[in-house]
Each structure stands twice: as C-alpha cells, then as structure tokens.
mmCIF file of C-alpha atoms in Angstrom:
data_model
loop_
_atom_site.group_PDB
_atom_site.id
_atom_site.type_symbol
_atom_site.label_atom_id
_atom_site.label_comp_id
_atom_site.label_asym_id
_atom_site.label_seq_id
_atom_site.Cartn_x
_atom_site.Cartn_y
_atom_site.Cartn_z
ATOM 1 C CA MET A 1 18.710 34.336 -5.680
ATOM 2 C CA ALA A 2 16.418 32.102 -7.726
ATOM 3 C CA LYS A 3 15.154 28.963 -6.054
ATOM 4 C CA LYS A 4 15.786 25.628 -7.705
ATOM 5 C CA THR A 5 12.560 24.088 -8.909
ATOM 6 C CA LYS A 6 12.116 20.510 -7.814
ATOM 7 C CA LYS A 7 11.455 18.189 -10.712
ATOM 8 C CA PHE A 8 8.083 16.469 -10.367
ATOM 9 C CA GLU A 9 8.167 12.725 -11.000
ATOM 10 C CA THR A 10 4.950 10.966 -11.914
ATOM 11 C CA PRO A 11 4.274 7.663 -10.138
ATOM 12 C CA ILE A 12 5.450 4.543 -11.927
ATOM 13 C CA ASP A 13 2.701 2.715 -13.777
ATOM 14 C CA GLN A 14 3.345 -1.037 -13.880
ATOM 15 C CA ARG A 15 1.778 -1.090 -17.373
ATOM 16 C CA GLU A 16 4.299 1.367 -18.782
ATOM 17 C CA THR A 17 6.147 0.435 -21.937
ATOM 18 C CA PHE A 18 9.266 1.813 -23.599
ATOM 19 C CA VAL A 19 7.015 3.953 -25.812
ATOM 20 C CA SER A 20 5.664 5.841 -22.802
ATOM 21 C CA ILE A 21 9.137 6.595 -21.391
ATOM 22 C CA GLN A 22 10.878 7.212 -24.710
ATOM 23 C CA LYS A 23 11.001 11.009 -24.289
ATOM 24 C CA THR A 24 12.407 10.892 -20.751
ATOM 25 C CA PHE A 25 14.846 8.040 -21.392
ATOM 26 C CA ALA A 26 17.817 10.414 -21.707
ATOM 27 C CA ASP A 27 17.037 12.040 -18.312
ATOM 28 C CA SER A 28 19.638 10.024 -16.450
ATOM 29 C CA ASP A 29 23.157 10.286 -15.081
ATOM 30 C CA LEU A 30 24.042 7.399 -17.387
ATOM 31 C CA PRO A 31 24.844 8.335 -21.031
ATOM 32 C CA VAL A 32 22.223 7.064 -23.492
ATOM 33 C CA ALA A 33 24.670 4.752 -25.302
ATOM 34 C CA GLU A 34 25.781 3.181 -22.018
ATOM 35 C CA LYS A 35 22.196 2.900 -20.831
ATOM 36 C CA LEU A 36 21.222 1.104 -24.040
ATOM 37 C CA LYS A 37 24.218 -1.180 -23.732
ATOM 38 C CA THR A 38 23.331 -1.930 -20.086
ATOM 39 C CA LEU A 39 19.762 -2.777 -21.068
ATOM 40 C CA TYR A 40 21.033 -5.116 -23.767
ATOM 41 C CA VAL A 41 23.400 -6.880 -21.347
ATOM 42 C CA LEU A 42 20.551 -7.119 -18.838
ATOM 43 C CA GLN A 43 18.384 -8.746 -21.499
ATOM 44 C CA GLN A 44 21.150 -11.188 -22.417
ATOM 45 C CA ALA A 45 21.554 -12.208 -18.769
ATOM 46 C CA ASP A 46 17.798 -12.702 -18.389
ATOM 47 C CA THR A 47 17.682 -14.762 -21.585
ATOM 48 C CA GLU A 48 20.405 -17.092 -20.292
ATOM 49 C CA ILE A 49 18.642 -17.374 -16.930
ATOM 50 C CA ASP A 50 15.439 -18.255 -18.806
ATOM 51 C CA LYS A 51 17.301 -21.047 -20.610
ATOM 52 C CA ILE A 52 18.489 -22.466 -17.278
ATOM 53 C CA LEU A 53 14.948 -22.337 -15.899
ATOM 54 C CA GLN A 54 13.692 -24.063 -19.044
ATOM 55 C CA LEU A 55 16.101 -26.938 -18.339
ATOM 56 C CA ARG A 56 14.193 -27.513 -15.120
ATOM 57 C CA GLY A 57 10.999 -27.579 -17.143
ATOM 58 C CA GLU A 58 7.904 -28.388 -15.143
ATOM 59 C CA LEU A 59 9.903 -30.040 -12.352
ATOM 60 C CA PRO A 60 9.586 -27.210 -9.771
ATOM 61 C CA MET A 61 5.802 -27.068 -10.289
ATOM 62 C CA GLU A 62 5.561 -30.877 -10.239
ATOM 63 C CA VAL A 63 7.494 -30.982 -6.951
ATOM 64 C CA GLU A 64 5.241 -28.287 -5.469
ATOM 65 C CA ALA A 65 2.097 -30.102 -6.679
ATOM 66 C CA LEU A 66 3.278 -33.396 -5.172
ATOM 67 C CA GLU A 67 4.100 -31.718 -1.854
ATOM 68 C CA THR A 68 0.641 -30.130 -1.767
ATOM 69 C CA GLU A 69 -1.022 -33.446 -2.634
ATOM 70 C CA LEU A 70 0.945 -35.230 0.095
ATOM 71 C CA VAL A 71 -0.141 -32.687 2.701
ATOM 72 C CA GLU A 72 -3.769 -33.227 1.640
ATOM 73 C CA LEU A 73 -3.431 -37.031 1.632
ATOM 74 C CA LYS A 74 -1.820 -37.067 5.081
ATOM 75 C CA ALA A 75 -4.566 -34.810 6.417
ATOM 76 C CA LYS A 76 -7.168 -37.150 4.905
ATOM 77 C CA ALA A 77 -5.461 -40.191 6.460
ATOM 78 C CA GLU A 78 -5.485 -38.428 9.837
ATOM 79 C CA ARG A 79 -9.194 -37.614 9.502
ATOM 80 C CA ILE A 80 -10.021 -41.236 8.654
ATOM 81 C CA SER A 81 -7.932 -42.483 11.600
ATOM 82 C CA ASP A 82 -9.801 -40.096 13.901
ATOM 83 C CA LEU A 83 -13.121 -41.402 12.574
ATOM 84 C CA ILE A 84 -12.041 -45.037 13.135
ATOM 85 C CA GLU A 85 -10.992 -44.152 16.675
ATOM 86 C CA GLY A 86 -14.354 -42.480 17.286
ATOM 87 C CA PHE A 87 -16.271 -45.462 15.913
ATOM 88 C CA THR A 88 -14.184 -47.849 18.040
ATOM 89 C CA LYS A 89 -15.095 -45.845 21.153
ATOM 90 C CA SER A 90 -18.733 -46.001 20.075
ATOM 91 C CA ILE A 91 -18.556 -49.815 19.933
ATOM 92 C CA ALA A 92 -17.043 -49.893 23.431
ATOM 93 C CA GLU A 93 -19.848 -47.649 24.714
ATOM 94 C CA ASN A 94 -22.504 -49.845 23.111
ATOM 95 C CA LYS A 95 -20.923 -52.977 24.626
ATOM 96 C CA LEU A 96 -21.077 -51.272 28.013
ATOM 97 C CA ASN A 97 -24.757 -50.472 27.381
ATOM 98 C CA ILE A 98 -25.399 -54.142 26.571
ATOM 99 C CA SER A 99 -23.750 -55.177 29.836
ATOM 100 C CA GLU A 100 -25.906 -52.690 31.732
ATOM 101 C CA CYS A 101 -29.036 -53.916 29.947
ATOM 102 C CA ASP A 102 -28.173 -57.541 30.815
ATOM 103 C CA ALA A 103 -27.658 -56.583 34.454
ATOM 104 C CA GLN A 104 -30.996 -54.753 34.543
ATOM 105 C CA ILE A 105 -32.789 -57.697 32.878
ATOM 106 C CA GLU A 106 -31.342 -60.106 35.448
ATOM 107 C CA LYS A 107 -32.368 -57.752 38.241
ATOM 108 C CA TYR A 108 -35.955 -57.453 36.977
ATOM 109 C CA LYS A 109 -36.217 -61.238 36.386
ATOM 110 C CA SER A 110 -35.137 -61.918 39.969
ATOM 111 C CA GLN A 111 -37.818 -59.510 41.184
ATOM 112 C CA LEU A 112 -40.512 -61.404 39.298
ATOM 113 C CA ASP A 113 -40.344 -64.179 41.919
ATOM 114 C CA ASN A 114 -41.379 -61.767 44.646
ATOM 115 C CA VAL A 115 -44.219 -59.822 42.993
ATOM 116 C CA SER A 116 -47.397 -59.411 45.031
ATOM 117 C CA ASN A 117 -49.833 -58.446 42.280
ATOM 118 C CA SER A 118 -50.365 -58.546 38.520
ATOM 119 C CA ARG A 119 -49.719 -54.826 38.083
ATOM 120 C CA GLU A 120 -46.224 -55.142 39.525
ATOM 121 C CA TYR A 121 -45.679 -58.259 37.416
ATOM 122 C CA ASP A 122 -46.697 -56.461 34.210
ATOM 123 C CA SER A 123 -44.511 -53.473 35.136
ATOM 124 C CA LEU A 124 -41.426 -55.678 35.592
ATOM 125 C CA ASN A 125 -42.089 -57.490 32.316
ATOM 126 C CA LYS A 126 -42.388 -54.112 30.585
ATOM 127 C CA GLU A 127 -38.995 -53.052 31.982
ATOM 128 C CA ILE A 128 -37.454 -56.355 30.847
ATOM 129 C CA GLU A 129 -38.913 -55.769 27.358
ATOM 130 C CA ASN A 130 -37.558 -52.181 27.252
ATOM 131 C CA GLN A 131 -34.085 -53.327 28.319
ATOM 132 C CA GLY A 132 -34.250 -56.029 25.650
ATOM 133 C CA LEU A 133 -35.061 -53.402 22.988
ATOM 134 C CA LEU A 134 -32.237 -51.187 24.206
ATOM 135 C CA ARG A 135 -29.924 -54.210 24.016
ATOM 136 C CA GLN A 136 -31.009 -54.912 20.406
ATOM 137 C CA ILE A 137 -30.411 -51.262 19.435
ATOM 138 C CA ALA A 138 -26.906 -51.404 20.937
ATOM 139 C CA GLU A 139 -26.164 -54.679 19.095
ATOM 140 C CA LYS A 140 -27.418 -53.151 15.821
ATOM 141 C CA ASN A 141 -25.246 -50.058 16.390
ATOM 142 C CA ILE A 142 -22.202 -52.285 17.000
ATOM 143 C CA SER A 143 -22.871 -54.279 13.805
ATOM 144 C CA GLU A 144 -23.327 -51.161 11.642
ATOM 145 C CA THR A 145 -20.330 -49.425 13.203
ATOM 146 C CA LYS A 146 -18.122 -52.468 12.525
ATOM 147 C CA GLU A 147 -19.121 -52.304 8.852
ATOM 148 C CA ILE A 148 -18.266 -48.607 8.739
ATOM 149 C CA ILE A 149 -14.905 -49.257 10.428
ATOM 150 C CA PHE A 150 -14.185 -51.993 7.862
ATOM 151 C CA GLU A 151 -14.925 -49.550 5.010
ATOM 152 C CA LYS A 152 -12.867 -46.770 6.617
ATOM 153 C CA LYS A 153 -9.913 -49.096 7.171
ATOM 154 C CA ASN A 154 -10.005 -50.060 3.482
ATOM 155 C CA GLU A 155 -10.188 -46.372 2.569
ATOM 156 C CA LEU A 156 -7.263 -45.645 4.897
ATOM 157 C CA GLU A 157 -5.182 -48.379 3.249
ATOM 158 C CA ILE A 158 -5.842 -46.881 -0.189
ATOM 159 C CA VAL A 159 -4.806 -43.428 1.063
ATOM 160 C CA LYS A 160 -1.657 -44.844 2.689
ATOM 161 C CA GLU A 161 -0.736 -46.605 -0.564
ATOM 162 C CA LYS A 162 -1.181 -43.316 -2.435
ATOM 163 C CA ILE A 163 1.011 -41.549 0.132
ATOM 164 C CA GLU A 164 3.710 -44.172 -0.360
ATOM 165 C CA VAL A 165 3.574 -43.843 -4.159
ATOM 166 C CA ARG A 166 3.557 -40.031 -4.026
ATOM 167 C CA ASN A 167 6.508 -40.041 -1.608
ATOM 168 C CA GLU A 168 8.489 -42.122 -4.096
ATOM 169 C CA ASP A 169 7.477 -39.794 -6.944
ATOM 170 C CA LEU A 170 8.441 -36.739 -4.895
ATOM 171 C CA LYS A 171 11.797 -38.233 -3.968
ATOM 172 C CA ALA A 172 12.580 -38.980 -7.635
ATOM 173 C CA LYS A 173 11.459 -35.524 -8.810
ATOM 174 C CA LYS A 174 13.482 -33.781 -6.093
ATOM 175 C CA GLU A 175 16.604 -35.769 -6.974
ATOM 176 C CA GLU A 176 16.165 -34.955 -10.663
ATOM 177 C CA LEU A 177 15.617 -31.259 -9.905
ATOM 178 C CA ALA A 178 18.578 -31.158 -7.502
ATOM 179 C CA THR A 179 20.851 -32.639 -10.181
ATOM 180 C CA ILE A 180 19.822 -29.985 -12.709
ATOM 181 C CA VAL A 181 20.085 -27.162 -10.165
ATOM 182 C CA GLU A 182 23.516 -28.332 -9.033
ATOM 183 C CA SER A 183 24.817 -28.530 -12.601
ATOM 184 C CA THR A 184 23.712 -24.947 -13.354
ATOM 185 C CA ALA A 185 24.109 -23.338 -9.911
ATOM 186 C CA LYS A 186 27.425 -21.566 -10.538
ATOM 187 C CA GLU A 187 26.387 -20.322 -13.970
ATOM 188 C CA GLU A 188 23.045 -19.072 -12.623
ATOM 189 C CA GLU A 189 24.746 -17.330 -9.696
ATOM 190 C CA LEU A 190 27.079 -15.445 -12.054
ATOM 191 C CA LEU A 191 24.229 -14.527 -14.386
ATOM 192 C CA ARG A 192 22.074 -13.231 -11.538
ATOM 193 C CA ALA A 193 24.974 -11.196 -10.165
ATOM 194 C CA ASN A 194 25.490 -9.707 -13.641
ATOM 195 C CA ARG A 195 21.765 -9.046 -13.951
ATOM 196 C CA ASP A 196 21.610 -7.306 -10.561
ATOM 197 C CA ALA A 197 24.605 -5.140 -11.472
ATOM 198 C CA CYS A 198 22.902 -4.047 -14.695
ATOM 199 C CA ALA A 199 19.533 -3.490 -13.025
ATOM 200 C CA ALA A 200 21.191 -1.255 -10.410
ATOM 201 C CA LYS A 201 22.317 1.112 -13.164
ATOM 202 C CA ILE A 202 18.850 1.460 -14.714
ATOM 203 C CA ASP A 203 16.225 3.842 -13.325
ATOM 204 C CA ALA A 204 13.063 2.400 -11.801
ATOM 205 C CA ARG A 205 10.733 3.644 -14.587
ATOM 206 C CA THR A 206 12.797 2.000 -17.337
ATOM 207 C CA MET A 207 13.105 -1.219 -15.322
ATOM 208 C CA SER A 208 9.339 -1.283 -14.817
ATOM 209 C CA ALA A 209 8.787 -0.926 -18.574
ATOM 210 C CA TYR A 210 11.434 -3.580 -19.248
ATOM 211 C CA GLU A 211 9.770 -6.086 -16.912
ATOM 212 C CA HIS A 212 6.330 -5.312 -18.343
ATOM 213 C CA ILE A 213 7.475 -5.911 -21.949
ATOM 214 C CA ARG A 214 9.286 -9.123 -20.936
ATOM 215 C CA GLN A 215 6.190 -10.526 -19.278
ATOM 216 C CA SER A 216 3.957 -9.621 -22.226
ATOM 217 C CA CYS A 217 6.153 -11.320 -24.865
ATOM 218 C CA ASN A 218 6.199 -15.059 -25.464
ATOM 219 C CA ASN A 219 9.979 -15.083 -25.911
ATOM 220 C CA HIS A 220 10.511 -12.613 -23.013
ATOM 221 C CA LEU A 221 12.624 -10.326 -25.210
ATOM 222 C CA ALA A 222 12.194 -6.654 -24.344
ATOM 223 C CA VAL A 223 15.495 -5.444 -25.837
ATOM 224 C CA VAL A 224 16.622 -6.704 -29.231
ATOM 225 C CA SER A 225 19.298 -5.843 -31.743
ATOM 226 C CA VAL A 226 18.669 -5.194 -35.424
ATOM 227 C CA PHE A 227 18.338 -8.515 -37.254
ATOM 228 C CA ASN A 228 19.814 -9.142 -40.705
ATOM 229 C CA GLY A 229 20.644 -5.475 -41.154
ATOM 230 C CA ASP A 230 17.113 -4.110 -41.480
ATOM 231 C CA SER A 231 14.659 -5.996 -39.257
ATOM 232 C CA CYS A 232 13.512 -6.053 -35.626
ATOM 233 C CA GLY A 233 15.158 -8.889 -33.734
ATOM 234 C CA GLY A 234 11.906 -9.461 -31.847
ATOM 235 C CA CYS A 235 9.076 -9.437 -34.403
ATOM 236 C CA PHE A 236 11.278 -9.503 -37.574
ATOM 237 C CA ASN A 237 9.352 -6.680 -39.259
ATOM 238 C CA THR A 238 11.371 -4.344 -41.517
ATOM 239 C CA ILE A 239 12.684 -1.164 -39.881
ATOM 240 C CA ALA A 240 12.525 2.178 -41.749
ATOM 241 C CA PRO A 241 15.965 3.434 -42.997
ATOM 242 C CA GLN A 242 15.887 6.607 -40.840
ATOM 243 C CA ARG A 243 15.136 4.558 -37.730
ATOM 244 C CA LEU A 244 18.068 2.270 -38.586
ATOM 245 C CA ILE A 245 20.330 5.328 -38.660
ATOM 246 C CA ASP A 246 18.957 6.445 -35.275
ATOM 247 C CA VAL A 247 19.575 2.973 -33.807
ATOM 248 C CA ALA A 248 23.152 2.975 -35.073
ATOM 249 C CA SER A 249 23.799 6.420 -33.563
ATOM 250 C CA ASN A 250 23.181 5.189 -29.968
ATOM 251 C CA ARG A 251 21.922 8.675 -29.115
ATOM 252 C CA LYS A 252 18.300 7.932 -28.255
ATOM 253 C CA MET A 253 15.889 5.145 -27.541
ATOM 254 C CA ILE A 254 14.329 3.693 -30.673
ATOM 255 C CA ILE A 255 11.215 1.579 -30.332
ATOM 256 C CA CYS A 256 9.958 -0.975 -32.833
ATOM 257 C CA GLU A 257 6.721 0.488 -34.178
ATOM 258 C CA TYR A 258 5.267 -3.009 -34.574
ATOM 259 C CA CYS A 259 6.047 -4.816 -31.295
ATOM 260 C CA GLY A 260 7.080 -2.026 -28.893
ATOM 261 C CA ARG A 261 10.489 -3.519 -28.068
ATOM 262 C CA ILE A 262 13.574 -1.359 -27.716
ATOM 263 C CA LEU A 263 16.003 -1.666 -30.650
ATOM 264 C CA VAL A 264 19.756 -1.506 -30.077
ATOM 265 C CA ASN A 265 22.866 -1.407 -32.234
ATOM 266 C CA PRO A 266 23.967 -4.842 -33.481
ATOM 267 C CA ASP A 267 27.498 -3.810 -32.515
ATOM 268 C CA PHE A 268 26.497 -4.435 -28.873
ATOM 269 C CA GLU A 269 26.667 -8.129 -29.614
#
C-alpha cells in the first residue's frame, strides 16, 4: 500500500504578494470563484472600516500625544517640587548652622574675659573669626537658595498652568472622539464581524499577501474590480482583452500587471 506523501508548505513570507501565490491560489477547499468573492467582500469591509477611522482623523493620535505630554509634565512638576523641598531643608540646615555659630561665638567671647595669656587670647579670637566666616557662608547659602526656590516656584507655576491647559484640551479631544466612536460603533462592529468571517475563510498565505498589498498602497485597495469595462480599479491602467476574459471566468486569480492588485469580476459588486 502506497504511503500518502505529506505536502510541504513553505513558510509564509510577510512580503509576499498575490503574484507570488498566484499559482497556488486554487489549492484550497474553497472554490476559486467563492474565494475571489470572499476576498472582494473582505476588501469592501476593510474599505468601510477605513472610512470610519478616517472620520476620527488625527484625534486618536492627538489624544495619545496629549496623554503622553501630561505624564511628562506631571513628572516634571513632581521633580521641581522635590527640588523645592530639598532646597527648603537646606535653608533650615543653614539656619541651624547659624544658630550653632552664634552659640559658639558667644561661648568664645565669654572665655575672653578669663584668658591668662596672649596665645590663648589669639586662639579664641581666631575661633570667633572662623565661626563668623562659617556664619557668613551659611547666610550666603540661604540667600542663594531662596533665589533658586523663587525661580523653581515660578517654573512650577508655569508647568502647572500647562497641565491645566493640556487637561482641558485632552478632555475636549476625548469628548469629540467619544462622540464619533459612539455614532459609528454599531456600524464598525458589524463591519468587523463581517471582516472576521471573511478572513476565516481565506488561507494564511493569501491573507498575508492581502495585508501586505493593503499596507503598500496609498488607498489600501488590494482587491479591485474591473473599472469602466477594461481598466484596473486600482491603478486605472488598461487590461489586456484575454486577461479580461480570465477575470470574467472567475476560474483563477488574475493580477494587474501594473500594480500587483488582484482583479475580480465587476459582477461581484
């Protein structure tokens, strides 16, 4: 008894086009005519979905961009607030240093009354001078830090104002997008269900080619009917008479020799 030979299937190449699968297109449980019709219906569903998405325009991307910007602005505001908090602590530490310097100066001044020799007197005066310098440094640090805090608070206010404006923009964009989505939701749901039903009937290799052609065309048309009796409905170049006969027969896949789209019988419309 002869063994059945297992058919070898080459891996799907995401760059495949209808031209590359033209010979194996008929190797399917689905009759060629029905497969062509299914592809055409799939294309029609995708075209209508594209129209719905076009109604939304740039809104989805604008909403996403605003959300991203808001996250960045809020993170910036948080960083500035942390800096202000750190600078405020620095001022408190410098004020404490000033208090300590004042205490040390008072201590050394009181000891001056009880010195027994000039060396001890000079040493105490040197300590008083050092504490005075440390006090001046702390006062300078406080003054400079206050200026920085003032600048950072102004910067924080600007960021907060931007956040407020962007929140209003985002709210308006979301409401506008929600209105459009709501008005087309039922239609889109039906179209996507129809699309999924068609896609389920088509083999993976043909679907890969279909998606590749759609993405590579400006109008996203991978399957087109004959236009005006003798032209490709995608690129509008004239189709040879014999190829027109083949298209009308619905017996095999016919590809436009100019644009690579699949041509189907106008009767499908």
